[in-house]
CSV table of C-alpha atoms and ligand atoms in Angstrom, one decimal:
chain,number,residue,atom,x,y,z
A,306,UNK,CA,31.1,-36.6,44.8
A,307,UNK,CA,31.2,-40.3,44.9
A,308,UNK,CA,32.5,-42.1,48.0
A,309,UNK,CA,35.0,-44.1,46.0
A,310,UNK,CA,36.8,-40.9,45.1
A,311,UNK,CA,37.9,-40.6,48.7
A,312,UNK,CA,38.7,-44.3,49.3
A,313,UNK,CA,40.8,-45.2,46.3
A,314,UNK,CA,43.9,-43.4,45.3
A,315,UNK,CA,43.5,-42.9,41.6
A,316,UNK,CA,45.2,-46.2,40.9
A,317,UNK,CA,44.4,-48.1,37.7
A,318,UNK,CA,43.1,-51.5,38.3
A,319,UNK,CA,45.2,-54.6,38.7
A,320,UNK,CA,43.1,-57.3,37.2
A,321,UNK,CA,42.8,-60.4,39.3
A,322,UNK,CA,40.8,-62.6,36.9
A,323,UNK,CA,43.2,-63.6,34.2
A,324,UNK,CA,42.3,-64.3,30.6
A,325,UNK,CA,40.4,-67.6,30.1
A,326,UNK,CA,40.1,-68.1,33.8
A,327,UNK,CA,36.9,-69.9,34.4
A,328,UNK,CA,34.0,-68.5,36.4
A,329,UNK,CA,32.6,-71.6,38.0
A,330,UNK,CA,30.7,-70.5,41.1
A,331,UNK,CA,28.2,-68.0,42.1
A,332,UNK,CA,30.9,-66.3,44.2
A,333,UNK,CA,33.1,-66.0,41.1
A,334,UNK,CA,30.3,-64.2,39.2
A,335,UNK,CA,29.7,-61.9,42.1
A,336,UNK,CA,33.4,-61.1,42.5
A,337,UNK,CA,33.7,-60.6,38.7
A,338,UNK,CA,30.7,-58.3,38.7
A,339,UNK,CA,31.9,-56.2,41.6
A,340,UNK,CA,35.4,-55.8,40.2
A,341,UNK,CA,34.3,-54.7,36.7
A,342,UNK,CA,31.7,-52.3,38.1
A,343,UNK,CA,34.2,-50.9,40.6
A,344,UNK,CA,36.8,-50.5,37.8
A,345,UNK,CA,34.6,-48.0,35.9
A,346,UNK,CA,34.4,-45.8,39.1
A,347,UNK,CA,38.2,-46.1,39.7
A,348,UNK,CA,38.8,-44.8,36.2
A,349,UNK,CA,36.7,-41.7,37.0
A,350,UNK,CA,38.4,-40.9,40.2
A,351,UNK,CA,40.9,-38.5,38.7
A,352,UNK,CA,38.0,-36.5,37.2
A,353,UNK,CA,36.7,-33.2,38.6
A,354,UNK,CA,32.9,-32.8,38.7
A,355,UNK,CA,33.0,-30.5,35.7
A,356,UNK,CA,34.7,-33.1,33.5
A,357,UNK,CA,31.8,-35.6,33.8
A,358,UNK,CA,29.3,-33.9,31.5
A,359,UNK,CA,31.5,-32.8,28.6
A,360,UNK,CA,30.9,-34.0,25.0
A,361,UNK,CA,33.5,-32.7,22.5
A,362,UNK,CA,32.2,-34.5,19.4
A,363,UNK,CA,29.3,-36.7,18.5
A,364,UNK,CA,31.4,-39.9,18.9
A,365,UNK,CA,32.5,-38.9,22.4
A,366,UNK,CA,30.1,-39.5,25.3
A,367,UNK,CA,30.4,-37.6,28.6
A,368,UNK,CA,31.9,-39.8,31.4
A,369,UNK,CA,28.7,-39.6,33.4
A,370,UNK,CA,26.8,-41.0,30.4
A,371,UNK,CA,29.1,-44.0,30.3
A,372,UNK,CA,28.6,-44.6,34.0
A,373,UNK,CA,24.8,-44.5,33.6
A,374,UNK,CA,24.5,-46.3,30.3
A,375,UNK,CA,26.4,-49.4,31.5
A,376,UNK,CA,24.0,-49.5,34.5
A,377,UNK,CA,21.0,-49.1,32.1
A,378,UNK,CA,22.3,-52.2,30.3
A,379,UNK,CA,21.9,-54.4,33.4
A,380,UNK,CA,18.6,-52.8,34.4
A,381,UNK,CA,17.1,-53.3,30.9
A,382,UNK,CA,18.5,-56.7,29.9
A,383,UNK,CA,18.5,-58.4,33.3
A,384,UNK,CA,16.6,-56.7,36.1
A,385,UNK,CA,13.4,-55.9,34.3
A,386,UNK,CA,13.0,-59.3,32.6
A,387,UNK,CA,14.4,-61.5,35.4
A,388,UNK,CA,14.1,-59.8,38.8
A,389,UNK,CA,10.4,-60.1,39.7
A,390,UNK,CA,9.1,-57.0,41.3
A,391,UNK,CA,12.0,-54.8,40.2
A,392,UNK,CA,11.1,-51.1,40.1
A,393,UNK,CA,13.2,-49.1,37.6
A,394,UNK,CA,15.2,-46.3,39.1
A,395,UNK,CA,13.7,-43.6,36.9
A,396,UNK,CA,11.2,-44.1,34.1
A,397,UNK,CA,13.0,-41.7,31.7
A,398,UNK,CA,16.5,-43.1,32.2
A,399,UNK,CA,15.3,-45.7,29.7
A,400,UNK,CA,15.4,-43.0,27.0
A,401,UNK,CA,18.4,-41.0,28.3
A,402,UNK,CA,20.7,-44.0,28.6
A,403,UNK,CA,19.6,-46.3,25.8
A,404,UNK,CA,22.5,-46.0,23.2
A,405,UNK,CA,21.1,-47.4,20.0
A,406,UNK,CA,18.7,-50.3,20.8
A,407,UNK,CA,15.8,-49.7,18.5
A,408,UNK,CA,14.0,-52.9,19.6
A,409,UNK,CA,13.9,-51.6,23.2
A,410,UNK,CA,12.6,-48.1,22.4
A,411,UNK,CA,13.4,-44.5,21.6
A,412,UNK,CA,16.6,-42.9,22.8
A,413,UNK,CA,18.1,-39.5,23.3
A,414,UNK,CA,20.3,-38.4,20.3
A,415,UNK,CA,23.9,-39.5,20.5
A,416,UNK,CA,25.2,-36.1,19.6
A,417,UNK,CA,23.2,-34.4,22.4
A,418,UNK,CA,24.4,-36.4,25.4
A,419,UNK,CA,26.5,-33.4,26.4
A,420,UNK,CA,23.5,-31.1,27.0
A,421,UNK,CA,22.3,-33.2,29.9
A,422,UNK,CA,23.1,-31.3,33.1
A,423,UNK,CA,20.8,-33.6,34.9
A,424,UNK,CA,20.8,-36.2,36.3
A,425,UNK,CA,23.7,-35.0,38.4
A,426,UNK,CA,26.9,-37.0,38.8
A,427,UNK,CA,25.8,-37.9,42.4
A,428,UNK,CA,22.5,-39.1,41.1
A,429,UNK,CA,24.2,-41.3,38.6
A,430,UNK,CA,26.4,-42.9,41.3
A,431,UNK,CA,23.2,-43.5,43.3
A,432,UNK,CA,21.7,-45.1,40.2
A,433,UNK,CA,24.7,-47.4,39.9
A,434,UNK,CA,24.4,-48.4,43.5
A,435,UNK,CA,20.7,-49.1,43.1
A,436,UNK,CA,21.3,-51.3,40.1
A,437,UNK,CA,24.2,-53.1,41.8
A,438,UNK,CA,22.1,-53.9,44.9
A,439,UNK,CA,19.4,-55.4,42.6
A,440,UNK,CA,21.9,-57.3,40.6
A,441,UNK,CA,23.4,-58.8,43.7
A,442,UNK,CA,19.9,-59.9,44.7
A,443,UNK,CA,19.3,-61.4,41.3
A,444,UNK,CA,22.7,-63.1,41.1
A,445,UNK,CA,22.3,-64.7,44.6
A,446,UNK,CA,19.1,-66.4,43.7
A,447,UNK,CA,20.1,-70.0,43.3
A,448,UNK,CA,17.1,-71.7,41.7
A,449,UNK,CA,16.0,-69.1,39.2
A,450,UNK,CA,14.2,-70.6,36.3
A,451,UNK,CA,16.4,-68.5,33.9
A,452,UNK,CA,19.7,-68.9,35.7
A,453,UNK,CA,21.8,-69.7,32.6
A,454,UNK,CA,20.4,-66.7,30.7
A,455,UNK,CA,21.1,-64.5,33.7
A,456,UNK,CA,24.7,-65.6,33.9
A,457,UNK,CA,25.2,-65.3,30.2
A,458,UNK,CA,23.7,-61.8,30.1
A,459,UNK,CA,25.6,-60.7,33.1
A,460,UNK,CA,28.9,-61.7,31.5
A,461,UNK,CA,27.8,-59.9,28.3
A,462,UNK,CA,27.0,-56.9,30.4
A,463,UNK,CA,30.4,-56.9,32.1
A,464,UNK,CA,32.2,-57.2,28.8
A,465,UNK,CA,30.0,-54.4,27.6
A,466,UNK,CA,31.1,-52.3,30.6
A,467,UNK,CA,34.7,-53.1,29.9
A,468,UNK,CA,34.3,-51.8,26.3
A,469,UNK,CA,32.9,-48.6,27.8
A,470,UNK,CA,35.8,-48.4,30.2
A,471,UNK,CA,38.1,-48.2,27.1
A,472,UNK,CA,35.8,-45.5,25.7
A,473,UNK,CA,35.8,-43.7,29.0
A,474,UNK,CA,39.6,-43.3,28.7
A,475,UNK,CA,39.7,-42.4,25.0
A,476,UNK,CA,36.8,-40.0,25.5
A,477,UNK,CA,38.5,-38.3,28.5
A,478,UNK,CA,41.6,-38.0,26.4
A,479,UNK,CA,39.6,-36.2,23.7
A,480,UNK,CA,37.9,-34.0,26.2
A,481,UNK,CA,41.2,-32.9,27.8
A,482,UNK,CA,42.9,-32.5,24.4
A,483,UNK,CA,40.1,-30.2,23.4
A,484,UNK,CA,40.9,-27.9,26.3
A,485,UNK,CA,43.8,-25.4,25.7
A,486,UNK,CA,44.9,-26.0,29.3
A,487,UNK,CA,45.6,-29.6,28.3
A,488,UNK,CA,44.7,-31.1,31.7
A,489,UNK,CA,46.4,-34.1,33.0
A,490,UNK,CA,44.3,-37.2,33.6
A,491,UNK,CA,46.9,-39.1,35.5
A,492,UNK,CA,50.5,-38.4,36.5
A,493,UNK,CA,52.9,-41.2,35.6
A,494,UNK,CA,56.6,-41.8,35.3
A,495,UNK,CA,56.6,-40.3,31.8
A,496,UNK,CA,55.7,-36.9,33.0
A,497,UNK,CA,58.5,-34.4,32.1
A,498,UNK,CA,58.7,-31.0,30.4
A,499,UNK,CA,58.1,-31.8,26.8
A,500,UNK,CA,59.5,-28.4,25.7
A,501,UNK,CA,62.9,-29.4,27.0
A,502,UNK,CA,63.2,-32.2,24.5
A,503,UNK,CA,65.1,-31.4,21.3
A,504,UNK,CA,64.5,-34.2,18.8
A,505,UNK,CA,62.0,-36.7,17.4
A,506,UNK,CA,64.8,-38.9,16.1
A,507,UNK,CA,64.6,-42.6,16.9
A,508,UNK,CA,66.9,-43.6,19.8
A,509,UNK,CA,66.2,-47.3,20.1
A,510,UNK,CA,68.7,-49.3,18.1
A,511,UNK,CA,66.2,-52.1,17.8
A,512,UNK,CA,63.5,-50.0,16.2
A,513,UNK,CA,63.9,-51.4,12.7
A,514,UNK,CA,61.4,-54.0,11.8
A,515,UNK,CA,62.0,-57.4,10.2
A,516,UNK,CA,59.6,-59.6,8.3
A,517,UNK,CA,58.2,-62.8,9.7
A,518,UNK,CA,57.1,-65.4,7.1
A,519,UNK,CA,53.9,-67.4,7.2
A,520,UNK,CA,53.1,-70.2,4.9
A,521,UNK,CA,49.6,-70.0,3.4
A,522,UNK,CA,47.0,-72.8,3.0
A,523,UNK,CA,43.6,-73.6,4.3
A,524,UNK,CA,43.4,-72.3,7.9
A,525,UNK,CA,40.8,-71.9,10.5
A,526,UNK,CA,39.9,-68.6,12.2
A,527,UNK,CA,37.1,-67.5,14.5
A,528,UNK,CA,36.0,-68.5,17.9
A,529,UNK,CA,35.4,-72.2,18.3
A,530,UNK,CA,32.9,-72.3,21.1
A,531,UNK,CA,30.7,-69.2,20.7
A,532,UNK,CA,28.0,-68.1,23.0
A,533,UNK,CA,28.6,-66.6,26.4
A,534,UNK,CA,29.1,-69.3,28.9
A,535,UNK,CA,31.1,-68.1,31.8
A,536,UNK,CA,34.0,-70.3,30.9
A,537,UNK,CA,34.3,-69.2,27.3
A,538,UNK,CA,32.9,-65.8,26.6
A,539,UNK,CA,33.1,-64.4,23.1
A,540,UNK,CA,31.0,-61.9,21.2
A,541,UNK,CA,28.7,-63.3,18.5
A,542,UNK,CA,30.7,-61.6,15.7
A,543,UNK,CA,33.8,-63.7,16.5
A,544,UNK,CA,32.2,-66.9,15.2
A,545,UNK,CA,31.5,-69.3,13.8
A,546,UNK,CA,34.9,-70.8,13.4
A,547,UNK,CA,35.5,-71.3,9.7
A,548,UNK,CA,38.1,-72.0,7.0
A,549,UNK,CA,39.9,-69.4,5.0
A,550,UNK,CA,42.4,-69.6,2.2
A,551,UNK,CA,45.6,-67.7,2.9
A,552,UNK,CA,48.4,-67.1,0.4
A,553,UNK,CA,51.9,-67.0,1.7
A,554,UNK,CA,52.5,-63.7,3.5
A,555,UNK,CA,54.8,-61.8,5.8
A,556,UNK,CA,54.0,-59.7,8.7
A,557,UNK,CA,56.1,-56.9,10.1
A,558,UNK,CA,57.6,-57.7,13.5
A,559,UNK,CA,56.3,-54.5,15.0
A,560,UNK,CA,53.7,-51.8,14.3
A,561,UNK,CA,54.7,-48.7,12.3
A,562,UNK,CA,56.5,-46.3,14.7
A,563,UNK,CA,56.1,-42.6,15.1
A,564,UNK,CA,59.5,-42.1,13.5
A,565,UNK,CA,58.5,-44.1,10.5
A,566,UNK,CA,55.3,-42.2,10.2
A,567,UNK,CA,57.1,-38.9,10.5
A,568,UNK,CA,59.0,-39.9,7.4
A,569,UNK,CA,55.7,-40.1,5.6
A,570,UNK,CA,54.7,-36.7,6.9
A,571,UNK,CA,58.0,-35.1,6.0
A,572,UNK,CA,57.9,-36.7,2.5
A,573,UNK,CA,54.6,-34.8,1.8
A,574,UNK,CA,52.4,-37.8,2.3
A,575,UNK,CA,49.4,-35.8,3.3
A,576,UNK,CA,49.7,-33.7,0.2
A,577,UNK,CA,50.1,-36.5,-2.3
A,578,UNK,CA,46.7,-37.2,-3.7
A,579,UNK,CA,47.5,-40.5,-5.5
A,580,UNK,CA,48.4,-42.2,-2.1
A,581,UNK,CA,44.8,-41.7,-0.8
A,582,UNK,CA,41.6,-43.5,-1.3
A,583,UNK,CA,38.8,-41.3,-2.8
A,584,UNK,CA,36.9,-40.9,0.5
A,585,UNK,CA,40.1,-40.5,2.4
A,586,UNK,CA,41.3,-37.6,0.2
A,587,UNK,CA,37.9,-35.9,0.7
A,588,UNK,CA,38.4,-36.3,4.5
A,589,UNK,CA,42.0,-35.1,4.5
A,590,UNK,CA,41.1,-32.1,2.4
A,591,UNK,CA,38.0,-31.2,4.4
A,592,UNK,CA,39.7,-31.4,7.8
A,593,UNK,CA,43.1,-30.3,6.7
A,594,UNK,CA,44.8,-33.3,8.2
A,595,UNK,CA,48.6,-32.9,8.4
A,596,UNK,CA,49.5,-35.5,11.1
A,597,UNK,CA,47.8,-38.0,13.4
A,598,UNK,CA,45.2,-36.8,15.8
A,599,UNK,CA,46.6,-35.0,18.9
A,600,UNK,CA,49.9,-34.1,17.2
A,601,UNK,CA,51.1,-30.5,17.2
A,602,UNK,CA,54.3,-28.7,16.6
A,603,UNK,CA,55.8,-27.0,19.6
A,604,UNK,CA,59.0,-25.0,19.0
A,605,UNK,CA,59.8,-27.2,16.0
A,606,UNK,CA,59.2,-30.4,17.8
A,607,UNK,CA,56.3,-32.7,17.3
A,608,UNK,CA,54.4,-33.2,20.5
A,609,UNK,CA,51.1,-35.0,21.3
A,610,UNK,CA,48.5,-35.1,23.9
A,611,UNK,CA,48.6,-38.1,26.2
A,612,UNK,CA,46.6,-39.0,29.3
A,613,UNK,CA,49.5,-37.6,31.3
A,614,UNK,CA,49.5,-34.3,29.4
A,615,UNK,CA,51.5,-33.0,26.5
A,616,UNK,CA,54.6,-35.0,25.6
A,617,UNK,CA,57.2,-35.0,23.0
A,618,UNK,CA,56.4,-37.6,20.3
A,619,UNK,CA,58.3,-40.8,21.2
A,620,UNK,CA,59.9,-41.8,17.9
A,621,UNK,CA,60.1,-45.5,18.8
A,622,UNK,CA,56.6,-46.0,20.0
A,623,UNK,CA,53.9,-47.2,17.7
A,624,UNK,CA,52.1,-44.4,15.8
A,625,UNK,CA,48.6,-44.0,17.3
A,626,UNK,CA,45.4,-42.1,16.7
A,627,UNK,CA,45.6,-43.0,13.0
A,628,UNK,CA,42.5,-43.5,10.8
A,629,UNK,CA,42.2,-46.4,8.4
A,630,UNK,CA,42.6,-43.8,5.6
A,631,UNK,CA,46.0,-42.8,6.9
A,632,UNK,CA,47.2,-46.4,7.5
A,633,UNK,CA,46.2,-47.3,3.9
A,634,UNK,CA,47.9,-44.2,2.5
A,635,UNK,CA,51.1,-45.0,4.4
A,636,UNK,CA,51.1,-48.6,3.1
A,637,UNK,CA,50.6,-47.4,-0.4
A,638,UNK,CA,53.5,-44.9,0.0
A,639,UNK,CA,55.8,-47.7,1.3
A,640,UNK,CA,54.6,-49.9,-1.6
A,641,UNK,CA,56.1,-47.4,-4.1
A,642,UNK,CA,59.6,-48.6,-3.2
A,643,UNK,CA,58.7,-52.0,-1.7
A,644,UNK,CA,56.2,-53.8,-4.0
A,645,UNK,CA,54.0,-56.2,-2.2
A,646,UNK,CA,53.7,-54.2,1.0
A,647,UNK,CA,50.1,-53.6,2.2
A,648,UNK,CA,47.9,-53.8,5.3
A,649,UNK,CA,47.2,-57.3,6.6
A,650,UNK,CA,43.8,-59.0,6.4
A,651,UNK,CA,42.2,-59.9,9.7
A,652,UNK,CA,42.5,-63.6,8.9
A,653,UNK,CA,46.3,-63.2,8.4
A,654,UNK,CA,46.5,-61.3,11.7
A,655,UNK,CA,44.6,-63.9,13.6
A,656,UNK,CA,46.4,-66.9,12.1
A,657,UNK,CA,49.8,-65.2,12.9
A,658,UNK,CA,48.8,-64.9,16.6
A,659,UNK,CA,48.0,-68.6,17.1
A,660,UNK,CA,50.2,-69.9,19.9
A,661,UNK,CA,51.2,-66.4,21.1
A,662,UNK,CA,50.8,-65.5,24.8
A,663,UNK,CA,48.2,-62.8,25.3
A,664,UNK,CA,50.3,-60.2,27.0
A,665,UNK,CA,51.5,-56.7,26.3
A,666,UNK,CA,51.1,-53.1,27.2
A,667,UNK,CA,47.4,-53.4,28.1
A,668,UNK,CA,45.5,-51.3,30.6
A,669,UNK,CA,46.8,-53.2,33.6
A,670,UNK,CA,50.3,-51.8,33.1
A,671,UNK,CA,48.8,-48.4,34.0
A,672,UNK,CA,51.0,-46.7,31.4
A,673,UNK,CA,47.9,-45.8,29.2
A,674,UNK,CA,50.1,-44.8,26.3
A,675,UNK,CA,51.6,-46.9,23.4
A,676,UNK,CA,55.3,-47.7,24.2
A,677,UNK,CA,58.3,-48.7,22.2
A,678,UNK,CA,58.9,-52.4,22.2
A,679,UNK,CA,61.0,-53.5,25.2
A,680,UNK,CA,62.3,-56.5,23.3
A,681,UNK,CA,65.9,-56.3,22.0
A,682,UNK,CA,67.0,-56.6,18.4
A,683,UNK,CA,67.7,-60.2,19.1
A,684,UNK,CA,63.9,-60.9,19.3
A,685,UNK,CA,63.0,-62.5,16.0
A,686,UNK,CA,59.3,-63.1,16.5
A,687,UNK,CA,56.2,-60.9,16.4
A,688,UNK,CA,56.2,-58.1,18.9
A,689,UNK,CA,53.4,-56.0,20.3
A,690,UNK,CA,50.6,-58.0,18.7
A,691,UNK,CA,48.6,-57.3,21.9
A,692,UNK,CA,48.2,-54.0,23.5
A,693,UNK,CA,49.8,-50.6,22.7
A,694,UNK,CA,47.6,-49.9,19.6
A,695,UNK,CA,44.6,-51.5,17.9
A,696,UNK,CA,45.9,-52.5,14.5
A,697,UNK,CA,43.9,-51.6,11.4
A,698,UNK,CA,43.5,-54.5,9.0
A,699,UNK,CA,42.4,-54.1,5.4
A,700,UNK,CA,39.3,-56.3,6.1
A,701,UNK,CA,35.8,-54.9,6.0
A,702,UNK,CA,33.7,-55.7,9.1
A,703,UNK,CA,31.2,-58.3,8.0
A,704,UNK,CA,29.6,-61.5,9.0
A,705,UNK,CA,31.6,-64.7,9.1
A,706,UNK,CA,30.1,-67.6,7.1
A,707,UNK,CA,27.2,-69.0,9.1
A,708,UNK,CA,26.8,-66.0,11.3
A,709,UNK,CA,23.2,-64.9,12.1
A,710,UNK,CA,22.5,-62.0,14.4
A,711,UNK,CA,20.0,-62.9,17.1
A,712,UNK,CA,16.5,-61.5,17.0
A,713,UNK,CA,15.9,-58.7,19.5
A,714,UNK,CA,18.2,-56.4,21.4
A,715,UNK,CA,21.1,-58.8,21.8
A,716,UNK,CA,21.2,-59.1,18.0
A,717,UNK,CA,21.6,-55.3,17.8
A,718,UNK,CA,24.9,-55.5,19.8
A,719,UNK,CA,27.2,-56.3,16.9
A,720,UNK,CA,25.2,-57.5,13.8
A,721,UNK,CA,23.6,-54.3,12.8
A,722,UNK,CA,27.0,-52.5,12.4
A,723,UNK,CA,28.3,-54.8,9.7
A,724,UNK,CA,28.4,-52.1,7.1
A,725,UNK,CA,31.0,-49.6,6.1
A,726,UNK,CA,33.4,-50.3,9.0
A,727,UNK,CA,36.9,-51.8,9.1
A,728,UNK,CA,38.2,-54.5,11.5
A,729,UNK,CA,41.0,-53.7,14.0
A,730,UNK,CA,42.8,-56.4,16.0
A,731,UNK,CA,44.9,-56.8,19.1
A,732,UNK,CA,43.8,-54.4,21.8
A,733,UNK,CA,45.4,-51.2,23.0
A,734,UNK,CA,47.1,-49.7,26.0
A,735,UNK,CA,43.6,-49.0,27.5
A,736,UNK,CA,42.1,-52.4,26.9
A,737,UNK,CA,41.7,-54.7,29.9
A,738,UNK,CA,43.6,-57.9,29.5
A,739,UNK,CA,40.7,-60.1,30.4
A,740,UNK,CA,38.5,-58.5,27.8
A,741,UNK,CA,40.7,-59.5,24.9
A,742,UNK,CA,41.1,-62.6,22.8
A,743,UNK,CA,43.0,-63.5,19.6
A,744,UNK,CA,39.6,-63.8,17.8
A,745,UNK,CA,38.4,-60.4,19.1
A,746,UNK,CA,37.1,-58.1,16.3
A,747,UNK,CA,37.0,-54.4,17.0
A,748,UNK,CA,35.5,-52.2,14.3
A,749,UNK,CA,35.4,-48.5,13.5
A,750,UNK,CA,34.6,-46.3,10.6
A,751,UNK,CA,37.6,-45.7,8.3
A,752,UNK,CA,37.9,-42.0,9.2
A,753,UNK,CA,37.8,-42.4,12.9
A,754,UNK,CA,40.9,-41.9,14.9
A,755,UNK,CA,40.2,-41.0,18.5
A,756,UNK,CA,40.9,-44.6,19.6
A,757,UNK,CA,44.4,-45.8,20.2
A,758,UNK,CA,44.6,-47.1,16.6
A,759,UNK,CA,47.7,-47.8,14.7
A,760,UNK,CA,48.8,-50.5,12.2
A,761,UNK,CA,51.5,-52.9,11.1
A,762,UNK,CA,52.4,-53.8,7.6
A,763,UNK,CA,52.1,-57.1,5.7
A,764,UNK,CA,53.8,-58.2,2.6
A,765,UNK,CA,53.2,-60.8,-0.2
A,766,UNK,CA,56.0,-63.2,-1.0
B,552,LIG,FE1,27.0,-49.5,25.1
């Protein structure tokens, strides 16, 4: 087993580099690199050796694959092109741990990552160490001809690794939820006997939402200083900054809660065909969906799987593990009695967040589960825009005006996925705070729901 398992105590990381903090010196880059790489290993500390190789569905990757793939990224995009004399760790790792980069070469099928008993977990930790040593060698070269590219790609690689850290947690949750023993990833202060609980009724007096009004007009959205300089990293899909025309709109002060979503379930929402998009209804029928992913009835109470085991559904927390299809059906159901209610566009969501402080129930809280808002009913502004749950918008994931994907592997990172997916905004309880921005565009297929995905409503006025 890895050495880190003995050294660290299963604690989730306390980020030291805050959002937008600049990375100005070589030492900053090295510290940043070490911290992010170490974070991935911290997240795996609670795992047993048998947990590392499991793949429970095509979208889920085994934890050991995440650990290796993130190292492959540095090996392939930095060490091979820029570290003269670098010898790759293993010639076939280039196939095993390439995810989808066709311009780099062939790769092992995504849905068969769980059949790889070798390389062993120990071997993958040795691979990580080997890559880290070579990366330190590369990052300490002061007069490298391609120094700016090296820094830019390193920062991209670290953001890529942070994306995989989020996937590590959502994939571990799916792996544990697929096991009838319902293993616990991490104990926390929420652990209690869920069978003792008697109700799913809301208990927070401030749980009702209110509507916040925004005046429309010509607004700007998108990242204003794209590229990947250390000071201002963004993904290419967040730019260019451009103008959009917004009508007047309102945004709900909070995401839809479990209690509110339960009303939809109890009203027969999953059986009412006219609430659902055509593709959605096919999915609901085929998979017999009756509730969000991970929900199950225990002794007449709704419970769900969390990273700290089975828990009673918290009525006041934002509903999570919802597909876009379910979010859209819920919005349509509300719209029957409240005309004008709908899902927000990503432009509305981004405009509404301008000036908001980027803080919330993100990974650094260590809670790893969406929480009820801690604000009181006196809070009149937007709540929980960051953290807790990624929020589905109604916007298709596509290119902003003026966007062009780069030629080569870096252009494959985001650009080639601009088809048939939907944008989510705001980060979740497993997103690192220094990975997020108000312009950040996450995207998933509309049927997918193993991420911490929820939604808030918008309204025309
Ligand atoms: Fe990746």
